PDB file of C-alpha atoms in Angstrom:
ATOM      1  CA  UNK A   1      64.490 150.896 -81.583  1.00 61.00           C
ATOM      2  CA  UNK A   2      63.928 152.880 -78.489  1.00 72.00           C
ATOM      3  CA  UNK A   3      62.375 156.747 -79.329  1.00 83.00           C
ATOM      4  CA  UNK A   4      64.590 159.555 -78.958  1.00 91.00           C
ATOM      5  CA  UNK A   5      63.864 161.012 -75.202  1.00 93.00           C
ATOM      6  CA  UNK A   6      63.320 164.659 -75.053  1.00 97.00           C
ATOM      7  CA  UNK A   7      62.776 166.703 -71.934  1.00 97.00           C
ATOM      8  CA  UNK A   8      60.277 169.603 -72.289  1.00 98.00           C
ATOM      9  CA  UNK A   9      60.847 172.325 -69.623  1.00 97.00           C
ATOM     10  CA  UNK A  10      58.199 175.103 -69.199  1.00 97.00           C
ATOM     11  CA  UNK A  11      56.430 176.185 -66.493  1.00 96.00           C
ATOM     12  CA  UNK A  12      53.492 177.483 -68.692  1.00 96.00           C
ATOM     13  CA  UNK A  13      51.356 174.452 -69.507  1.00 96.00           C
ATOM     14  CA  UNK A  14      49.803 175.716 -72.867  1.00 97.00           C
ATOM     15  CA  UNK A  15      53.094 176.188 -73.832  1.00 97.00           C
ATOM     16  CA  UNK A  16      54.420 172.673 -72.279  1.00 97.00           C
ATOM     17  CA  UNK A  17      51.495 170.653 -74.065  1.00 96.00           C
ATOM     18  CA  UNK A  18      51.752 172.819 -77.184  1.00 97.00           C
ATOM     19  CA  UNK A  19      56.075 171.353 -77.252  1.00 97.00           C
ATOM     20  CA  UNK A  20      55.206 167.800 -76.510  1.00 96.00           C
ATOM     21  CA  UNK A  21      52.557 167.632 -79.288  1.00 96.00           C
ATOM     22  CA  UNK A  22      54.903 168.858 -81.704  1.00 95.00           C
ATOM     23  CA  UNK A  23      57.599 166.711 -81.017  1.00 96.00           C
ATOM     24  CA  UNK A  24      55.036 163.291 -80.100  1.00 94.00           C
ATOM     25  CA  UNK A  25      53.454 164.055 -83.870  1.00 94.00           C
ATOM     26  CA  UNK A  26      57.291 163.729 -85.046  1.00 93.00           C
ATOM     27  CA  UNK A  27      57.745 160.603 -83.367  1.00 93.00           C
ATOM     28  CA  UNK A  28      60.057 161.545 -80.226  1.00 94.00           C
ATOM     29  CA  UNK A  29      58.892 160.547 -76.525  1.00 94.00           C
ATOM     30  CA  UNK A  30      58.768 164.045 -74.824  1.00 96.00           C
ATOM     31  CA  UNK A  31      58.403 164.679 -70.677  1.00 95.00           C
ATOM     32  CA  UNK A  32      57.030 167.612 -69.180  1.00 96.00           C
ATOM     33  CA  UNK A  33      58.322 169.153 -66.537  1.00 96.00           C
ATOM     34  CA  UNK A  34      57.187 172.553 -65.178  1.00 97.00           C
ATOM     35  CA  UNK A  35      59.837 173.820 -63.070  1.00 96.00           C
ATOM     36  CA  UNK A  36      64.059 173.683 -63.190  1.00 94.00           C
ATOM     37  CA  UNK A  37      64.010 171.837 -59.873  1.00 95.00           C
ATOM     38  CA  UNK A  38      61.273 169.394 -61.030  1.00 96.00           C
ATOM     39  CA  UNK A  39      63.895 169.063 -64.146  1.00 95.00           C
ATOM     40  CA  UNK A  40      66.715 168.698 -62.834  1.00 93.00           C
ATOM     41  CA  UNK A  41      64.879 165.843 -60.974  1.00 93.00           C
ATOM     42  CA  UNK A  42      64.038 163.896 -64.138  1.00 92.00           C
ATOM     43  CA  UNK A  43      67.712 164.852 -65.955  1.00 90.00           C
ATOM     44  CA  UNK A  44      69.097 163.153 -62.997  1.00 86.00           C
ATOM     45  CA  UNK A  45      66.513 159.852 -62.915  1.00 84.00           C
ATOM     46  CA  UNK A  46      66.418 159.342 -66.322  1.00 82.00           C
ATOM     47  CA  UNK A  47      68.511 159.452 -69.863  1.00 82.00           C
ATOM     48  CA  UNK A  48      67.060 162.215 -72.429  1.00 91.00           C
ATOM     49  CA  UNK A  49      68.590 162.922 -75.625  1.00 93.00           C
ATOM     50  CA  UNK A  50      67.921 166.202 -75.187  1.00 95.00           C
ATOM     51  CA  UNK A  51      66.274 169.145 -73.563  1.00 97.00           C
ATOM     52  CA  UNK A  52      64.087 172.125 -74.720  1.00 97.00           C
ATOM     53  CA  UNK A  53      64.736 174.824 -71.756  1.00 97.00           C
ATOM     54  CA  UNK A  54      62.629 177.722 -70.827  1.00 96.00           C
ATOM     55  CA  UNK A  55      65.020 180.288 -68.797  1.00 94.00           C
ATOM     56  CA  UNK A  56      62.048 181.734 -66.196  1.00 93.00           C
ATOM     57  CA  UNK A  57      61.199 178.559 -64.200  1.00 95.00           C
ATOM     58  CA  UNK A  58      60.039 178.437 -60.402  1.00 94.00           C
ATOM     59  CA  UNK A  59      62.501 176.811 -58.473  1.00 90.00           C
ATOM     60  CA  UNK A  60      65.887 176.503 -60.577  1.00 92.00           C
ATOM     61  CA  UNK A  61      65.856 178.988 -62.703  1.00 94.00           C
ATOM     62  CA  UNK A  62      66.835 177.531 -66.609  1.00 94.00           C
ATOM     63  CA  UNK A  63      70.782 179.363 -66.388  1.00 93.00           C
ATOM     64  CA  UNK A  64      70.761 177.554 -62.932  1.00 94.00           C
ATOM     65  CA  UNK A  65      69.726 173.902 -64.366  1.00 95.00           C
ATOM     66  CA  UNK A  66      72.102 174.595 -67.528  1.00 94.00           C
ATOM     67  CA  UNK A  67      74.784 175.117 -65.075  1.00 91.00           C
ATOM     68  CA  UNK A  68      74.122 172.040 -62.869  1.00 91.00           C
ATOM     69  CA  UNK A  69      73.675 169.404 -65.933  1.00 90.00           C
ATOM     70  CA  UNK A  70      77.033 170.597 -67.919  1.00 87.00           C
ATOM     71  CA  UNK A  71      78.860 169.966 -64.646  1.00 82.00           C
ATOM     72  CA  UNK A  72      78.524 166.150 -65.636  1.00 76.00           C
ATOM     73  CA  UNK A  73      76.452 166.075 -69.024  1.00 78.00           C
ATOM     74  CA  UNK A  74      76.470 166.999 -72.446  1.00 80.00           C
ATOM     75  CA  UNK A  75      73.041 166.114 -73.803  1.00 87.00           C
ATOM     76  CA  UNK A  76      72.009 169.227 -76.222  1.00 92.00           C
ATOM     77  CA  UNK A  77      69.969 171.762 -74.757  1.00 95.00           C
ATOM     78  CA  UNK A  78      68.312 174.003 -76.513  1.00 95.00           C
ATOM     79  CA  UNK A  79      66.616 177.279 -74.618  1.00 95.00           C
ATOM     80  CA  UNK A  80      63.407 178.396 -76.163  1.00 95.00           C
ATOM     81  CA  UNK A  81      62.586 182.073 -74.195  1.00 92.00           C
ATOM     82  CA  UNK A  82      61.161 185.427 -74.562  1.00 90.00           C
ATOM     83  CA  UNK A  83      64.633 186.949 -73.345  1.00 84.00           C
ATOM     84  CA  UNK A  84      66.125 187.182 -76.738  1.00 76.00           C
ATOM     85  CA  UNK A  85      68.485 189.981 -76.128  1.00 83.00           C
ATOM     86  CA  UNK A  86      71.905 189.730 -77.023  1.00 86.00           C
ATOM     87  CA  UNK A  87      73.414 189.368 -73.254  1.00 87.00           C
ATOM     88  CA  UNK A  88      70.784 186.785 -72.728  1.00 85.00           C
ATOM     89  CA  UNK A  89      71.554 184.655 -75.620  1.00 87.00           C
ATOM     90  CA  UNK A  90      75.516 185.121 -74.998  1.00 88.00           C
ATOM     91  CA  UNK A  91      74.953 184.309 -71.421  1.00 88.00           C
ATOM     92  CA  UNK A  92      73.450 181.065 -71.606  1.00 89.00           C
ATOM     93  CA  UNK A  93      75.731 179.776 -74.662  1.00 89.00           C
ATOM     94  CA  UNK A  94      78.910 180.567 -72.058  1.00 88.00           C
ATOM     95  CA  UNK A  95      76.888 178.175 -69.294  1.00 88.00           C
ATOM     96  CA  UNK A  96      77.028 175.397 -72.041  1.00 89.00           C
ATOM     97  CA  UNK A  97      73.664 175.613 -73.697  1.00 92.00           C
ATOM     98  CA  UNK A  98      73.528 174.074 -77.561  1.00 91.00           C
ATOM     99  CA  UNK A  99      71.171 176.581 -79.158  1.00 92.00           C
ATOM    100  CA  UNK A 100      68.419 179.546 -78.755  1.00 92.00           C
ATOM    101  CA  UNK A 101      65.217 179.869 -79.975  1.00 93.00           C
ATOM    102  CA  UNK A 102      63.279 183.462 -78.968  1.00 92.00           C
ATOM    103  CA  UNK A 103      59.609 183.274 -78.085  1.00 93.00           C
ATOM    104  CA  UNK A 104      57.276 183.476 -79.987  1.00 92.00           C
ATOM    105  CA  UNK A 105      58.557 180.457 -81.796  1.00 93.00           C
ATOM    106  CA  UNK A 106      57.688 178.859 -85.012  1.00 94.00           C
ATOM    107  CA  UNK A 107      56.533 175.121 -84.152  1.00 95.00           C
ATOM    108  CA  UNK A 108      58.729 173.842 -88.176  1.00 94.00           C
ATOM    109  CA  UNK A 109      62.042 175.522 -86.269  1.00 94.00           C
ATOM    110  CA  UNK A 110      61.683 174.195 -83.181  1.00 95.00           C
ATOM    111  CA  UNK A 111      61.752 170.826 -84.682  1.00 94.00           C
ATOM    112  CA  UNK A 112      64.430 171.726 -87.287  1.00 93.00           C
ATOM    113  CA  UNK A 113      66.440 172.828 -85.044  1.00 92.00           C
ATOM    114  CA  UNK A 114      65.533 169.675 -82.826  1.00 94.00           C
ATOM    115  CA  UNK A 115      66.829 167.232 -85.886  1.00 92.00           C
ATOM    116  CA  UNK A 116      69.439 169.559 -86.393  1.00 89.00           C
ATOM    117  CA  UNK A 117      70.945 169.228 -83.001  1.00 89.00           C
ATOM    118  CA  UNK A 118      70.397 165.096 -82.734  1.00 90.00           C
ATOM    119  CA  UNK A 119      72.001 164.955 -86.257  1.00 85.00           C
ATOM    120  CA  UNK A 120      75.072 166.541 -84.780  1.00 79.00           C
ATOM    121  CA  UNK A 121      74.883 164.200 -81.762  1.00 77.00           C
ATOM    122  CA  UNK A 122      74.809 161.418 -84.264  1.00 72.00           C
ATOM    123  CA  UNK A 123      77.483 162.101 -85.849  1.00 63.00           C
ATOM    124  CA  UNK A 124      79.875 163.156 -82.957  1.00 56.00           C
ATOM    125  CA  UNK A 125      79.098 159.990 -81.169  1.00 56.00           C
ATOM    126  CA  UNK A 126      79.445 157.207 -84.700  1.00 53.00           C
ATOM    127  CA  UNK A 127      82.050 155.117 -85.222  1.00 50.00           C
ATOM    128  CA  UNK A 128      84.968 157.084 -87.474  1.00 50.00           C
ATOM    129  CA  UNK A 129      88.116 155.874 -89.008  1.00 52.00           C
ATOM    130  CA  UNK A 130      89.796 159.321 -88.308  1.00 58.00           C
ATOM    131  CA  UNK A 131      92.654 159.395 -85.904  1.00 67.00           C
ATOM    132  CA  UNK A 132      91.549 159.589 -82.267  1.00 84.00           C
ATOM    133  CA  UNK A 133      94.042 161.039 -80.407  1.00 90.00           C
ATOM    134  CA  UNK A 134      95.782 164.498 -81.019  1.00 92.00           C
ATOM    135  CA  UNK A 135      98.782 166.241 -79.042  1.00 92.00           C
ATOM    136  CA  UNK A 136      99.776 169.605 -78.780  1.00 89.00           C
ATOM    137  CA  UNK A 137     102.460 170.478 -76.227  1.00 88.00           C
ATOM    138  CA  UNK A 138     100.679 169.921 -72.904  1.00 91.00           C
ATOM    139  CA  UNK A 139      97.466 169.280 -74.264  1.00 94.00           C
ATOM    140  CA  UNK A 140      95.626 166.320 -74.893  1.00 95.00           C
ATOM    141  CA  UNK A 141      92.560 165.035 -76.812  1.00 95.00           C
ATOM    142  CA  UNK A 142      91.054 161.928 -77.317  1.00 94.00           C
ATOM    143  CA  UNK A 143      88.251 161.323 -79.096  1.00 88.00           C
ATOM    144  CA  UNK A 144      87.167 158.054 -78.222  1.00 86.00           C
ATOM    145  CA  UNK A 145      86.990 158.469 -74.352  1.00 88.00           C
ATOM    146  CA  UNK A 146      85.987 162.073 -74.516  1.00 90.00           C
ATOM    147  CA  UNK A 147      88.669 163.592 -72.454  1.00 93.00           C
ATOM    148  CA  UNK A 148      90.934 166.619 -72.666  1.00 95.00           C
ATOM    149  CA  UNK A 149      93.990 167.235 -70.216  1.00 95.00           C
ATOM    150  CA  UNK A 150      95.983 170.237 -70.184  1.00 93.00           C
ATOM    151  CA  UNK A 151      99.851 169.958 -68.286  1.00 91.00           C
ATOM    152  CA  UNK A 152      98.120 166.448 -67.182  1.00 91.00           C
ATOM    153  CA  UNK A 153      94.868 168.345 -65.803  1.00 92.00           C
ATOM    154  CA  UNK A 154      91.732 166.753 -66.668  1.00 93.00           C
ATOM    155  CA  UNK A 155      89.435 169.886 -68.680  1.00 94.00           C
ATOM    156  CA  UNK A 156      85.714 169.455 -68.406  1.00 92.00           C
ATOM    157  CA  UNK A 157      84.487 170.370 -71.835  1.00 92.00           C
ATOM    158  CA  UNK A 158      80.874 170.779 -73.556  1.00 89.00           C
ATOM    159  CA  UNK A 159      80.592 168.715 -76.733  1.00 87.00           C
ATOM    160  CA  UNK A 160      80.727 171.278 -78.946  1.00 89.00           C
ATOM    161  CA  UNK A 161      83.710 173.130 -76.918  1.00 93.00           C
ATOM    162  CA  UNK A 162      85.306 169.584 -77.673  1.00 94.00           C
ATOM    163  CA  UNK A 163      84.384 169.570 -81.227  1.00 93.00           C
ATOM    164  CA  UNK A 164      85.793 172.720 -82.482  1.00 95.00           C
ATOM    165  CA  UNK A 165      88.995 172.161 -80.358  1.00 96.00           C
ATOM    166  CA  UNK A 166      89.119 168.580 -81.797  1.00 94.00           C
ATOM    167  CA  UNK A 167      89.276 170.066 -85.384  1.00 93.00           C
ATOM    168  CA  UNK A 168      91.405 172.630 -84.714  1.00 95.00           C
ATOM    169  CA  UNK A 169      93.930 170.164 -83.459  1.00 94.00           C
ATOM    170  CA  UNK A 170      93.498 167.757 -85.874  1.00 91.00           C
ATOM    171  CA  UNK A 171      94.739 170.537 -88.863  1.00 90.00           C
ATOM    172  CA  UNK A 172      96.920 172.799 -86.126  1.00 90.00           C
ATOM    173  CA  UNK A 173      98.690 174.624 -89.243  1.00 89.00           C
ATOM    174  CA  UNK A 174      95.337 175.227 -90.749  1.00 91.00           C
ATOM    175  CA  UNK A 175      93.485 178.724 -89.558  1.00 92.00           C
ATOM    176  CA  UNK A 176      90.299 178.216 -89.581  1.00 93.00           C
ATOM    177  CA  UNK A 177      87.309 181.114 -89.900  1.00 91.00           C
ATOM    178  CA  UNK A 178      84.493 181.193 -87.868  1.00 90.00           C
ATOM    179  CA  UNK A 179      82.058 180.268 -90.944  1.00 88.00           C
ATOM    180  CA  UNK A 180      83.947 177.080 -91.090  1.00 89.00           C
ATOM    181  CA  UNK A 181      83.824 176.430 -87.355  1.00 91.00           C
ATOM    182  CA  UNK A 182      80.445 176.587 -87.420  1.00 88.00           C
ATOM    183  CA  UNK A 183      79.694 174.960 -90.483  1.00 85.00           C
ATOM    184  CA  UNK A 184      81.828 172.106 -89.113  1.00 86.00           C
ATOM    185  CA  UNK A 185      80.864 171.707 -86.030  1.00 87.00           C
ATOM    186  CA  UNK A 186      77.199 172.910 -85.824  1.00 81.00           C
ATOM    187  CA  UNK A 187      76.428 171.691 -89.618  1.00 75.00           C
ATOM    188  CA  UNK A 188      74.654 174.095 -90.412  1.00 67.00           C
ATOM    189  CA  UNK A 189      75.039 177.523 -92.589  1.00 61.00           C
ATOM    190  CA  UNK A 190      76.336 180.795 -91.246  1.00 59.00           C
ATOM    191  CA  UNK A 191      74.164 183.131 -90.792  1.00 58.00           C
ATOM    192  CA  UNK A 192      77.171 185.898 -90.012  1.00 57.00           C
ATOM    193  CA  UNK A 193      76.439 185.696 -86.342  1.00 61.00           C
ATOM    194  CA  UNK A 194      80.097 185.651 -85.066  1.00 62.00           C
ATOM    195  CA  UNK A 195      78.525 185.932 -81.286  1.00 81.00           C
ATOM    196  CA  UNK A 196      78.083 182.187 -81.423  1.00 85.00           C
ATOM    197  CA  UNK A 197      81.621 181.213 -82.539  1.00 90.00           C
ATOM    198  CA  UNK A 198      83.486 183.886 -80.600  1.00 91.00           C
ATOM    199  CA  UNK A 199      81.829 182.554 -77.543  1.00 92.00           C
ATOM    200  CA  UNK A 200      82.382 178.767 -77.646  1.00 93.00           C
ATOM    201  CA  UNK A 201      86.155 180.035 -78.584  1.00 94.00           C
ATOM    202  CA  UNK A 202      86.056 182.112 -75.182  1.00 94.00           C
ATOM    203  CA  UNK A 203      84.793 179.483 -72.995  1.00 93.00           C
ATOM    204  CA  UNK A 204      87.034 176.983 -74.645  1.00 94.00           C
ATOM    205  CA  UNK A 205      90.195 179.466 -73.995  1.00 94.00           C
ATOM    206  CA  UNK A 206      88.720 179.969 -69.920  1.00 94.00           C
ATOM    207  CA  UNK A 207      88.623 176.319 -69.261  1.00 94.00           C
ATOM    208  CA  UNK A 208      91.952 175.825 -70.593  1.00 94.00           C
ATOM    209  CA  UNK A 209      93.230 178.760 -68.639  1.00 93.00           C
ATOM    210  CA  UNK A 210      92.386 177.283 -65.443  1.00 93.00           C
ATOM    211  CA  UNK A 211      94.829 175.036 -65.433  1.00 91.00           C
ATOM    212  CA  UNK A 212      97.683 176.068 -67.829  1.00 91.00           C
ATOM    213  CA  UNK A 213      98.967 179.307 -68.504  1.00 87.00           C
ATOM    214  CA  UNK A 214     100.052 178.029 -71.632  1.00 88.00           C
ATOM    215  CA  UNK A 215      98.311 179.826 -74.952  1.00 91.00           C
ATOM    216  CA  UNK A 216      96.419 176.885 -76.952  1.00 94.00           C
ATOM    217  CA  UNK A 217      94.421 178.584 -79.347  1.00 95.00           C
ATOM    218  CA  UNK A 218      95.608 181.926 -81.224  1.00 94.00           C
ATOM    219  CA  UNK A 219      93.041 184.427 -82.792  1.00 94.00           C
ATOM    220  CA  UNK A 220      94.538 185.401 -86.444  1.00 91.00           C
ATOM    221  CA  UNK A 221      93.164 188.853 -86.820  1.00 89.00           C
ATOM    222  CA  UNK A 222      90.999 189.576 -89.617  1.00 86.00           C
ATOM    223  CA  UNK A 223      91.081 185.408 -90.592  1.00 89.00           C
ATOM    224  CA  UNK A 224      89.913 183.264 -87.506  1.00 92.00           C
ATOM    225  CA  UNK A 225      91.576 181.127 -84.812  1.00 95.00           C
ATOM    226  CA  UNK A 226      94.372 178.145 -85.010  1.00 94.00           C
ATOM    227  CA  UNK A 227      96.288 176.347 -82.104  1.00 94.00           C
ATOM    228  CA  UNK A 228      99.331 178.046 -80.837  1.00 89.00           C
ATOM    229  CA  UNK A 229     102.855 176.826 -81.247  1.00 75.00           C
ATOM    230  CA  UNK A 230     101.452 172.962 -81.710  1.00 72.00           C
TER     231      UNK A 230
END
């Protein structure tokens, strides 16, 4: 069995070498790379499973290469940076990225949250007996090719856009609350952080918007969110 690929990006090399050791002694392969074009470079050559991301690189700058890879991509990316503020961490979860870690880091969360994040990928991606395909109105989802259309529009989606509109299609009576969105899609427990939700939710709601004018997911005040009218 091949090991998982993991793409270290951080322009300070203590740092860089510090990442790699941690996740080599856990048994993934890791690559440096010390800039976001120099990145972008490898995400483009090669196949990683997923990608620890500092945000202040020379050349592309980490919101830069999070943008460029979820135009086509949906590897996990985690961002690991000393700009912990609120904005910064809501900023780079609207661009796509998986998860944020501030600096300075604990080395045992970084590769929690590592495991965390593959465990997810795991099981998004294995075979499931559950029903595949879900319609509501003008908007489709299927689960097996990864694809979403809205009024026959294709809608690029992140994977864990796709995965909480996936379950809130699959029960579209049910409301759901944002603890159980996140429990159920980032299987893990809720801290009370509603930031994270709310902002998957709003991204989700300005993709669809681009190309329907149609409402697909209502906010239940007070409860959490359901689809619209399906």
């Amino acid at each position: 069995m091949e090991p998982i690929r993991i793409l270290v990006v951080e322009d300070d090399q203590d740092i860089n070498r510090l990442l790699c050791t941690i996740l080599n002694d856990a048994g993934y392969f890791s690559q440096s790379a010390f800039s976001g074009s120099e990145a972008m470079l490898w995400a483009e050559k090669e196949g990683f499973d997923l990608v620890l991301l500092d945000l202040m690189l020379p050349g592309l700058t980490g919101e830069e290469f999070i943008a460029k890879v979820r135009q086509h991509g949906t590897m996990p990316i985690i961002v690991l940076s000393a700009k912990a503020g609120v904005e910064d961490r809501v900023k780079v979860l609207r661009l796509g990225a998986d998860d944020f870690i501030p600096k300075p880091f604990d080395n045992q969360e970084v590769l929690a949250r590592v495991e965390a994040q593959l465990r997810r990928v795991k099981k998004f991606s294995a075979p499931s007996e559950k029903k595949q395909r879900f319609v509501c109105g003008d908007l489709c989802l299927d689960r097996e090719e990864f694809t979403v259309t809205a009024e026959g529009n294709p809608v690029t989606l992140t994977a864990r856009e796709f995965e909480i509109l996936a379950l809130l299609m699959e029960y579209p009576k049910r409301v759901f609350t944002r603890e159980q969105i996140y429990q159920h899609v980032w299987g893990e427990d809720y801290f009370g952080d509603d930031n994270t939700v709310n902002v998957h939710i709003s991204n989700l709601r300005s993709k669809l918007g681009k190309v329907s004018k149609q409402e697909f997911i209502k906010t239940v005040w007070g409860i959490g969110f359901k689809m619209a009218d399906c």
